[in-house]
Coordinates of N, CA and C and ligand atoms in Angstrom, one line a residue:
X218 N 23.7 -0.5 25.0 CA 23.1 -0.9 23.7 C 21.9 0.0 23.3
X219 N 21.9 0.4 22.1 CA 20.8 1.2 21.6 C 20.0 0.4 20.6
X220 N 18.7 0.8 20.5 CA 17.8 0.2 19.5 C 18.5 0.4 18.1
X221 N 18.6 -0.7 17.3 CA 19.2 -0.6 16.0 C 18.3 0.2 15.0
X222 N 17.1 0.3 15.3 CA 16.2 1.0 14.3 C 16.1 2.5 14.7
X223 N 15.8 2.8 15.9 CA 15.5 4.2 16.3 C 16.7 4.8 17.1
X224 N 17.6 4.0 17.5 CA 18.8 4.4 18.3 C 18.5 4.8 19.7
X225 N 17.3 4.7 20.2 CA 17.0 4.9 21.6 C 17.7 3.9 22.5
X226 N 18.2 4.3 23.7 CA 18.8 3.4 24.6 C 17.9 2.3 25.0
X227 N 18.4 1.1 25.1 CA 17.6 -0.1 25.5 C 17.8 -0.3 27.0
X228 N 16.8 -0.8 27.6 CA 16.8 -1.1 29.0 C 17.8 -2.3 29.3
X229 N 17.9 -3.3 28.4 CA 18.7 -4.4 28.7 C 19.4 -4.8 27.3
X230 N 20.0 -6.0 27.3 CA 20.5 -6.4 26.0 C 19.4 -6.6 25.0
X231 N 19.7 -6.4 23.8 CA 18.7 -6.6 22.7 C 19.1 -5.8 21.5
X232 N 18.2 -5.9 20.5 CA 18.5 -5.2 19.2 C 17.4 -4.1 18.9
X233 N 16.2 -4.4 19.3 CA 15.1 -3.4 19.0 C 14.4 -3.0 20.3
X234 N 14.0 -1.8 20.4 CA 13.2 -1.3 21.5 C 11.8 -1.9 21.4
X235 N 11.0 -1.9 22.4 CA 9.6 -2.4 22.3 C 8.8 -1.7 21.3
X236 N 8.9 -0.4 21.1 CA 8.2 0.4 20.1 C 8.5 0.0 18.7
X237 N 9.8 -0.2 18.4 CA 10.2 -0.6 17.1 C 9.8 -2.0 16.8
X238 N 9.8 -2.9 17.8 CA 9.4 -4.3 17.7 C 7.9 -4.3 17.4
X239 N 7.1 -3.5 18.1 CA 5.7 -3.5 17.9 C 5.4 -3.0 16.5
X240 N 6.1 -1.9 16.1 CA 5.9 -1.3 14.7 C 6.2 -2.3 13.6
X241 N 7.3 -3.1 13.8 CA 7.7 -4.1 12.8 C 6.6 -5.2 12.7
X242 N 6.1 -5.6 13.9 CA 5.1 -6.6 13.9 C 3.8 -6.2 13.2
X243 N 3.4 -5.0 13.5 CA 2.2 -4.4 12.9 C 2.3 -4.3 11.4
X244 N 3.5 -3.8 11.0 CA 3.6 -3.7 9.5 C 3.7 -5.0 8.8
X245 N 4.4 -5.9 9.4 CA 4.4 -7.3 8.8 C 3.0 -7.9 8.8
X246 N 2.2 -7.7 9.8 CA 0.9 -8.2 9.8 C 0.0 -7.5 8.8
X247 N 0.3 -6.3 8.5 CA -0.6 -5.5 7.6 C -0.2 -5.7 6.1
X248 N 1.1 -6.1 5.8 CA 1.5 -6.1 4.4 C 0.7 -7.0 3.5
X249 N 0.3 -8.2 4.0 CA -0.5 -9.1 3.1 C -1.8 -8.4 2.7
X250 N -2.4 -7.6 3.7 CA -3.6 -6.9 3.4 C -3.3 -5.8 2.4
X251 N -2.2 -5.1 2.6 CA -1.8 -4.0 1.6 C -1.6 -4.6 0.2
X252 N -1.1 -5.8 0.2 CA -0.9 -6.5 -1.1 C -2.2 -6.7 -1.8
X253 N -3.2 -7.1 -1.1 CA -4.5 -7.4 -1.6 C -5.2 -6.1 -2.1
X254 N -5.1 -5.0 -1.3 CA -5.7 -3.7 -1.6 C -5.1 -3.2 -2.9
X255 N -3.8 -3.4 -3.0 CA -3.1 -2.9 -4.3 C -3.7 -3.7 -5.5
X256 N -3.9 -4.9 -5.3 CA -4.4 -5.8 -6.4 C -5.9 -5.4 -6.7
X257 N -6.6 -5.0 -5.7 CA -8.0 -4.6 -5.9 C -8.0 -3.4 -6.8
X258 N -7.2 -2.4 -6.5 CA -7.2 -1.2 -7.2 C -6.7 -1.5 -8.7
X259 N -5.8 -2.4 -8.8 CA -5.3 -2.7 -10.1 C -6.4 -3.4 -11.0
X260 N -7.1 -4.3 -10.3 CA -8.2 -5.1 -11.0 C -9.3 -4.2 -11.5
X261 N -9.7 -3.2 -10.6 CA -10.7 -2.3 -11.0 C -10.3 -1.6 -12.2
X262 N -9.1 -1.1 -12.2 CA -8.6 -0.4 -13.4 C -8.7 -1.2 -14.6
X263 N -8.2 -2.5 -14.5 CA -8.2 -3.3 -15.7 C -9.6 -3.6 -16.2
X264 N -10.5 -3.9 -15.3 CA -11.9 -4.2 -15.7 C -12.6 -3.1 -16.3
X265 N -12.2 -1.9 -15.9 CA -12.8 -0.7 -16.5 C -12.4 -0.4 -17.9
X266 N -11.2 -0.9 -18.2 CA -10.6 -0.6 -19.6 C -11.6 -1.1 -20.6
X267 N -12.0 -0.2 -21.6 CA -12.8 -0.7 -22.6 C -14.3 -0.5 -22.3
X268 N -14.6 -0.2 -21.1 CA -16.1 0.0 -20.8 C -16.6 1.3 -21.4
X269 N -17.9 1.3 -21.6 CA -18.4 2.6 -22.1 C -19.2 3.2 -20.9
X270 N -18.7 4.3 -20.5 CA -19.3 5.0 -19.3 C -20.3 6.0 -19.7
X271 N -21.1 6.4 -18.7 CA -22.2 7.4 -19.0 C -21.6 8.8 -19.0
X272 N -20.4 9.0 -18.6 CA -19.8 10.4 -18.5 C -18.7 10.5 -19.5
X273 N -19.1 10.8 -20.8 CA -18.1 10.8 -21.9 C -16.9 11.7 -21.6
X274 N -17.1 12.9 -21.0 CA -16.0 13.8 -20.8 C -15.0 13.2 -19.9
X275 N -15.5 12.4 -19.0 CA -14.6 11.8 -18.0 C -13.9 10.6 -18.7
X276 N -14.6 9.8 -19.5 CA -14.1 8.6 -20.1 C -13.0 9.0 -21.1
X277 N -13.0 10.3 -21.6 CA -11.9 10.7 -22.5 C -10.6 11.0 -21.8
X278 N -10.7 11.0 -20.5 CA -9.4 11.4 -19.8 C -8.4 10.2 -19.9
X279 N -7.2 10.5 -19.9 CA -6.2 9.5 -19.9 C -6.2 8.7 -18.7
X280 N -5.8 7.4 -18.7 CA -5.9 6.6 -17.6 C -4.5 6.0 -17.1
X281 N -3.8 6.8 -16.5 CA -2.5 6.3 -16.0 C -2.7 5.3 -14.9
X282 N -2.3 4.1 -15.2 CA -2.4 3.1 -14.1 C -1.4 3.4 -13.0
X283 N -1.8 3.1 -11.9 CA -0.9 3.4 -10.7 C 0.4 2.5 -10.9
X284 N 1.4 3.2 -11.3 CA 2.7 2.4 -11.5 C 3.2 1.9 -10.2
X285 N 2.9 2.6 -9.2 CA 3.4 2.2 -7.9 C 2.8 0.9 -7.5
X286 N 1.5 0.8 -7.7 CA 0.8 -0.5 -7.3 C 1.3 -1.7 -8.1
X287 N 1.5 -1.5 -9.4 CA 2.1 -2.5 -10.2 C 3.4 -3.0 -9.8
X288 N 4.3 -2.0 -9.5 CA 5.6 -2.3 -9.1 C 5.7 -3.0 -7.8
X289 N 4.8 -2.6 -6.8 CA 4.8 -3.2 -5.5 C 4.3 -4.7 -5.6
X290 N 3.4 -4.9 -6.5 CA 2.8 -6.3 -6.6 C 3.6 -7.2 -7.5
X291 N 4.6 -6.7 -8.3 CA 5.3 -7.5 -9.2 C 6.5 -8.2 -8.5
X292 N 7.1 -9.1 -9.2 CA 8.4 -9.7 -8.7 C 9.3 -8.5 -8.5
X293 N 10.1 -8.5 -7.4 CA 10.9 -7.4 -7.1 C 10.2 -6.4 -6.1
X294 N 8.9 -6.6 -5.9 CA 8.2 -5.7 -5.0 C 8.1 -6.4 -3.6
X295 N 6.9 -6.3 -3.0 CA 6.6 -6.8 -1.7 C 7.1 -8.2 -1.5
X296 N 6.7 -9.1 -2.4 CA 7.0 -10.5 -2.2 C 8.5 -10.7 -2.2
X297 N 9.3 -10.1 -3.1 CA 10.7 -10.3 -3.1 C 11.4 -9.7 -1.9
X298 N 11.0 -8.6 -1.5 CA 11.6 -7.9 -0.3 C 11.4 -8.8 1.0
X299 N 10.1 -9.3 1.2 CA 9.8 -10.0 2.4 C 10.5 -11.4 2.3
X300 N 10.5 -12.1 1.2 CA 11.1 -13.4 1.1 C 12.6 -13.3 1.3
X301 N 13.2 -12.2 0.8 CA 14.6 -12.0 1.0 C 15.0 -11.8 2.4
X302 N 14.2 -11.1 3.2 CA 14.4 -10.9 4.6 C 14.2 -12.2 5.3
X303 N 13.2 -13.0 4.9 CA 13.0 -14.2 5.7 C 14.1 -15.2 5.4
X304 N 14.6 -15.3 4.2 CA 15.7 -16.1 3.9 C 17.0 -15.7 4.7
X305 N 17.2 -14.4 4.7 CA 18.4 -13.9 5.4 C 18.3 -14.2 6.9
X306 N 17.1 -14.1 7.5 CA 16.8 -14.4 8.9 C 17.0 -15.8 9.2
X307 N 16.5 -16.7 8.3 CA 16.6 -18.1 8.6 C 18.1 -18.6 8.5
X308 N 18.8 -18.0 7.5 CA 20.2 -18.3 7.4 C 21.0 -17.9 8.7
X309 N 20.6 -16.7 9.2 CA 21.3 -16.2 10.4 C 21.0 -17.1 11.6
X310 N 19.8 -17.8 11.6 CA 19.5 -18.7 12.7 C 20.0 -20.1 12.4
X311 N 20.6 -20.3 11.3 CA 21.1 -21.6 11.0 C 20.1 -22.5 10.5
X312 N 19.0 -22.0 10.0 CA 17.9 -22.8 9.5 C 18.1 -22.9 8.0
X313 N 17.3 -23.8 7.4 CA 17.4 -24.1 6.0 C 16.7 -23.0 5.2
X314 N 16.7 -23.1 3.9 CA 16.0 -22.2 3.1 C 14.5 -22.4 3.2
X315 N 13.7 -21.4 3.4 CA 12.2 -21.6 3.6 C 11.6 -22.0 2.3
X316 N 10.5 -22.8 2.4 CA 9.8 -23.1 1.2 C 9.1 -21.9 0.7
X317 N 9.2 -21.6 -0.6 CA 8.5 -20.5 -1.2 C 7.8 -21.0 -2.5
X318 N 6.6 -20.6 -2.7 CA 5.9 -20.9 -3.9 C 4.4 -20.6 -3.8
X319 N 3.8 -20.8 -4.9 CA 2.4 -20.5 -5.0 C 2.1 -19.1 -5.4
X320 N 0.9 -18.7 -5.4 CA 0.5 -17.4 -5.8 C 1.2 -16.3 -4.9
X321 N 1.4 -15.1 -5.5 CA 2.1 -14.1 -4.8 C 1.5 -13.8 -3.5
X322 N 0.1 -13.7 -3.5 CA -0.5 -13.3 -2.2 C -0.2 -14.3 -1.1
X323 N -0.1 -15.6 -1.4 CA 0.3 -16.5 -0.4 C 1.7 -16.4 0.0
X324 N 2.6 -16.2 -1.0 CA 4.0 -16.0 -0.7 C 4.3 -14.8 0.2
X325 N 3.5 -13.7 -0.1 CA 3.6 -12.5 0.8 C 3.2 -12.9 2.2
X326 N 2.1 -13.6 2.3 CA 1.6 -13.9 3.6 C 2.5 -14.9 4.4
X327 N 3.0 -15.9 3.7 CA 4.0 -16.8 4.3 C 5.2 -16.1 4.8
X328 N 5.8 -15.3 3.9 CA 7.1 -14.6 4.3 C 6.8 -13.7 5.5
X329 N 5.7 -13.0 5.5 CA 5.5 -12.1 6.6 C 5.2 -12.9 7.9
X330 N 4.5 -14.0 7.8 CA 4.3 -14.8 8.9 C 5.6 -15.4 9.5
X331 N 6.4 -15.9 8.6 CA 7.7 -16.5 9.0 C 8.5 -15.5 9.8
X332 N 8.6 -14.2 9.3 CA 9.3 -13.2 10.0 C 8.7 -12.9 11.4
X333 N 7.4 -12.9 11.4 CA 6.7 -12.6 12.7 C 6.9 -13.7 13.7
X334 N 7.0 -14.9 13.2 CA 7.2 -16.0 14.1 C 8.6 -16.0 14.8
X335 N 9.5 -15.3 14.1 CA 10.8 -15.1 14.7 C 11.0 -13.8 15.3
X336 N 10.0 -13.0 15.5 CA 10.1 -11.6 15.9 C 10.8 -11.5 17.3
X337 N 10.6 -12.4 18.2 CA 11.2 -12.3 19.5 C 12.7 -12.4 19.3
X338 N 13.1 -13.4 18.6 CA 14.6 -13.6 18.3 C 15.2 -12.4 17.6
X339 N 14.4 -11.9 16.6 CA 14.9 -10.7 15.8 C 15.1 -9.6 16.7
X340 N 14.2 -9.3 17.6 CA 14.3 -8.1 18.5 C 15.3 -8.3 19.5
X341 N 15.6 -9.5 19.9 CA 16.5 -9.7 21.0 C 18.0 -9.9 20.5
X342 N 18.1 -10.5 19.3 CA 19.4 -11.0 19.0 C 20.0 -10.7 17.6
X343 N 19.1 -10.4 16.6 CA 19.6 -10.3 15.2 C 20.3 -8.9 15.0
X344 N 21.5 -9.0 14.5 CA 22.2 -7.8 14.2 C 21.6 -7.0 13.0
X345 N 20.9 -7.7 12.2 CA 20.3 -7.0 11.0 C 18.9 -6.5 11.3
X346 N 18.5 -6.6 12.6 CA 17.1 -6.2 13.0 C 16.8 -4.7 12.6
X347 N 17.8 -3.8 12.8 CA 17.5 -2.4 12.4 C 17.2 -2.2 11.0
X348 N 18.1 -2.9 10.1 CA 17.9 -2.8 8.7 C 16.5 -3.4 8.3
X349 N 16.2 -4.5 8.9 CA 14.9 -5.1 8.6 C 13.7 -4.2 9.0
X350 N 13.8 -3.6 10.2 CA 12.8 -2.7 10.6 C 12.6 -1.5 9.6
X351 N 13.8 -0.9 9.2 CA 13.7 0.2 8.3 C 13.2 -0.2 6.9
X352 N 13.6 -1.4 6.5 CA 13.2 -1.9 5.2 C 11.7 -2.1 5.1
X353 N 11.2 -2.7 6.2 CA 9.7 -3.0 6.2 C 8.9 -1.7 6.4
X354 N 9.5 -0.8 7.1 CA 8.9 0.5 7.3 C 8.7 1.2 6.0
X355 N 9.8 1.2 5.2 CA 9.8 1.8 3.9 C 8.8 1.2 2.9
X356 N 8.8 -0.2 3.0 CA 7.9 -0.9 2.1 C 6.4 -0.6 2.5
X357 N 6.1 -0.6 3.8 CA 4.8 -0.3 4.2 C 4.4 1.1 3.8
X358 N 5.3 2.1 3.9 CA 5.0 3.4 3.5 C 4.7 3.6 2.0
X359 N 5.4 2.8 1.2 CA 5.2 2.8 -0.2 C 3.8 2.3 -0.5
X360 N 3.4 1.2 0.2 CA 2.1 0.7 0.0 C 1.0 1.6 0.4
X361 N 1.1 2.2 1.5 CA 0.1 3.1 2.0 C 0.0 4.4 1.2
X362 N 1.1 4.8 0.6 CA 1.0 6.0 -0.3 C 0.0 5.7 -1.4
X363 N -0.2 4.5 -1.8 CA -1.1 4.1 -2.9 C -2.5 3.8 -2.3
X364 N -2.6 3.0 -1.2 CA -3.8 2.5 -0.7 C -4.6 3.4 0.2
X365 N -3.9 4.4 0.8 CA -4.5 5.3 1.8 C -4.3 6.7 1.4
X366 N -5.2 7.6 1.8 CA -5.1 9.0 1.4 C -3.8 9.6 2.0
X367 N -3.3 10.6 1.4 CA -2.1 11.3 1.9 C -2.4 11.8 3.3
X368 N -1.3 12.0 4.1 CA -1.4 12.5 5.4 C -2.0 14.0 5.4
X369 N -2.6 14.4 6.5 CA -3.3 15.7 6.6 C -2.5 16.9 6.1
X370 N -1.2 16.8 6.4 CA -0.3 17.9 6.1 C -0.3 18.3 4.6
X371 N -0.4 17.2 3.8 CA -0.4 17.5 2.4 C -1.7 16.9 1.7
X372 N -2.7 17.0 2.5 CA -4.0 16.4 2.1 C -4.5 17.1 0.8
X373 N -4.8 16.3 -0.1 CA -5.3 16.9 -1.4 C -6.8 17.3 -1.3
X374 N -7.1 18.3 -2.1 CA -8.5 18.8 -2.1 C -9.5 17.8 -2.7
X375 N -10.6 17.5 -2.0 CA -11.5 16.6 -2.5 C -12.4 17.2 -3.5
X376 N -12.4 16.7 -4.8 CA -13.2 17.3 -5.8 C -14.6 16.6 -5.9
X377 N -14.6 15.3 -5.5 CA -15.8 14.6 -5.6 C -15.5 13.1 -5.6
X378 N -16.5 12.3 -6.0 CA -16.3 10.9 -6.0 C -16.3 10.3 -7.5
X379 N -15.4 9.4 -7.7 CA -15.1 8.9 -9.0 C -16.4 8.4 -9.7
X380 N -16.6 8.9 -10.9 CA -17.8 8.4 -11.6 C -17.5 7.4 -12.8
X381 N -16.2 7.1 -12.9 CA -15.8 6.2 -14.0 C -16.4 4.8 -13.7
X382 N -17.0 4.2 -14.7 CA -17.6 2.9 -14.5 C -16.6 1.8 -14.5
X383 N -16.9 0.7 -13.9 CA -16.0 -0.5 -14.1 C -16.9 -1.7 -14.0
X384 N -16.5 -2.8 -14.5 CA -17.2 -4.0 -14.4 C -18.7 -3.9 -14.8
X385 N -19.5 -4.0 -13.8 CA -21.0 -3.9 -14.1 C -21.5 -2.6 -14.5
X386 N -20.6 -1.6 -14.6 CA -21.0 -0.3 -15.1 C -21.3 0.7 -13.9
X387 N -21.3 0.2 -12.7 CA -21.6 1.2 -11.6 C -20.3 2.0 -11.4
X388 N -20.6 3.2 -10.9 CA -19.4 4.1 -10.7 C -18.4 3.6 -9.6
X389 N -17.2 4.0 -9.9 CA -16.1 3.5 -9.0 C -16.3 4.0 -7.6
X390 N -16.6 5.3 -7.4 CA -16.9 5.9 -6.1 C -15.7 6.3 -5.3
X391 N -14.5 6.1 -5.8 CA -13.3 6.5 -5.0 C -13.2 8.0 -4.9
X392 N -12.5 8.4 -3.9 CA -12.3 9.9 -3.8 C -11.4 10.4 -4.9
X393 N -11.9 11.5 -5.5 CA -11.1 12.2 -6.5 C -10.4 13.4 -5.8
X394 N -9.1 13.4 -5.7 CA -8.5 14.5 -5.0 C -7.4 15.2 -5.9
X395 N -7.3 16.5 -5.7 CA -6.4 17.3 -6.4 C -5.2 17.7 -5.5
X396 N -4.0 17.2 -5.8 CA -2.9 17.6 -5.0 C -2.5 19.0 -5.2
X397 N -1.9 19.5 -4.1 CA -1.4 20.9 -4.2 C -0.5 21.2 -5.4
X398 N -0.9 22.2 -6.2 CA 0.0 22.6 -7.3 C -0.2 21.8 -8.5
X399 N -1.2 20.8 -8.5 CA -1.4 19.9 -9.6 C -2.5 20.4 -10.5
X400 N -2.5 20.0 -11.8 CA -3.6 20.4 -12.7 C -4.5 19.2 -13.0
X401 N -4.1 18.1 -12.6 CA -4.8 16.9 -12.9 C -5.1 16.2 -11.6
X402 N -6.4 16.0 -11.3 CA -6.8 15.3 -10.1 C -6.9 13.8 -10.4
X403 N -6.8 13.0 -9.4 CA -6.8 11.5 -9.6 C -7.7 10.8 -8.6
X404 N -8.3 9.7 -9.1 CA -9.1 8.9 -8.2 C -8.1 8.0 -7.4
X405 N -8.4 8.1 -6.1 CA -7.5 7.3 -5.1 C -7.6 5.8 -5.3
X406 N -8.7 5.5 -5.9 CA -9.0 4.0 -5.9 C -8.7 3.4 -7.2
X407 N -9.2 3.9 -8.3 CA -8.9 3.2 -9.6 C -7.8 3.9 -10.4
X408 N -7.4 5.0 -9.9 CA -6.3 5.7 -10.6 C -6.7 6.5 -11.8
X409 N -8.0 6.6 -12.1 CA -8.5 7.4 -13.2 C -8.1 8.9 -13.0
X410 N -7.7 9.5 -14.1 CA -7.2 10.9 -14.1 C -8.3 11.8 -14.4
X411 N -8.4 13.0 -13.8 CA -9.4 14.0 -14.1 C -8.7 15.3 -14.3
X412 N -8.3 15.6 -15.6 CA -7.8 16.9 -15.9 C -8.8 18.0 -15.7
X413 N -8.4 19.3 -15.6 CA -9.3 20.3 -15.2 C -10.6 20.4 -16.1
X414 N -10.4 20.1 -17.4 CA -11.6 20.2 -18.3 C -12.7 19.2 -17.9
X415 N -12.4 18.2 -17.1 CA -13.4 17.3 -16.7 C -14.1 17.6 -15.3
X416 N -13.6 18.6 -14.6 CA -14.1 18.8 -13.3 C -15.5 19.2 -13.2
X417 N -16.0 20.0 -14.2 CA -17.4 20.4 -14.2 C -18.2 19.1 -14.4
X418 N -17.8 18.3 -15.4 CA -18.5 17.0 -15.6 C -18.6 16.1 -14.4
X419 N -17.5 16.1 -13.7 CA -17.4 15.3 -12.5 C -18.4 15.9 -11.5
X420 N -18.4 17.2 -11.3 CA -19.3 17.8 -10.4 C -20.7 17.5 -10.6
X421 N -21.1 17.7 -11.9 CA -22.6 17.5 -12.2 C -22.9 16.0 -12.2
X422 N -22.0 15.1 -12.2 CA -22.3 13.7 -12.2 C -22.3 13.1 -10.8
X423 N -22.0 14.0 -9.8 CA -22.0 13.5 -8.5 C -23.4 13.0 -8.0
X424 N -23.4 11.9 -7.2 CA -24.6 11.5 -6.6 C -25.0 12.5 -5.6
X425 N -26.3 12.5 -5.2 CA -26.9 13.5 -4.3 C -26.2 13.5 -2.9
X426 N -25.7 12.4 -2.5 CA -25.1 12.3 -1.1 C -23.7 12.7 -1.1
X427 N -23.2 13.5 -2.0 CA -21.8 13.8 -2.1 C -21.2 14.4 -0.8
X428 N -22.0 15.1 0.0 CA -21.4 15.8 1.1 C -20.9 14.9 2.3
X429 N -21.1 13.7 2.2 CA -20.9 12.8 3.3 C -19.5 12.5 3.7
X430 N -18.5 12.9 2.9 CA -17.1 12.4 3.2 C -16.2 13.2 4.0
X431 N -16.6 14.0 4.9 CA -15.7 14.5 5.9 C -14.9 15.7 5.4
X432 N -13.8 15.4 4.6 CA -12.9 16.5 4.3 C -13.6 17.7 3.6
X433 N -14.4 17.4 2.6 CA -15.4 18.4 2.1 C -14.8 19.7 1.6
X434 N -13.5 19.7 1.3 CA -12.8 21.0 0.9 C -13.4 21.6 -0.4
X435 N -14.0 20.7 -1.2 CA -14.5 21.2 -2.5 C -15.8 21.9 -2.4
X436 N -16.4 21.9 -1.3 CA -17.8 22.5 -1.1 C -17.8 24.0 -1.4
Ligands
ZN623 ZN1 13.5 1.6 18.6
ZN624 ZN1 -12.1 5.7 -9.6

C-alpha cells in the first residue's frame, strides 16, 4: 500500500503516510487563521476607500481589490470546500449530515475541526484521503499566495512600505513589492497598486525606519 497523497510506500496498512497526515492536520488547523487574515486585508481595503490621504500621487493609483481574497472568502471558497469534505467524510463513516451555520468564520472553523477530529480514521481508512489531502493543500496554497509573501525563488523586489491611509488615516505599512517583469507594484497587505509614476512619491513618503525589513532589495 502506498500513501494516497504522495505515493510513498507505507509501513503498514493505511491511506496516508505520517508526513502527509501531519501536513493535512497543520493545514486544516491553519485555514481558519488564513480565513481571518484574508478578511483583514479585505476590510482594510474597504475602509480605505474614500479616504483622503496625504500622498495624492499614490491616492490616484487604481485600487484593484485582491480578487483572490474575495473569492476565497465567499461562498464557493474556503467554507464550501471544507464543509463539502466534512460532509463527504461523515457520509463515508455512516454519520449524519453535520450541523452547518452561523458566520463564515465559524463555519470554516467548525468544518476544519470536524475533519481534524477524524484525522486518525482518514489517514488509516478513508479511500478519499489522498484527494482530501491534495484539495486542502491546494486551498492552503491559494490562501498563502495572498496572505504571505511569495517564496524566495520568485521574491518580488521591495520598493517600500505602503503609505496609503486607511480608517484613522495612519499608513497601511504593508510591504510594497514589484514582481519580476511587472510595471505595477502592489501592497501585499491592502492590495493598493503602485504604478511606476508613483514610485518616487512612495520613496519620499517612507518613514525614516524603512531599512528594517530584511529583504531590502530596493536600497
Ligand atoms: Zn504521503
Ligand atoms: Zn497597503
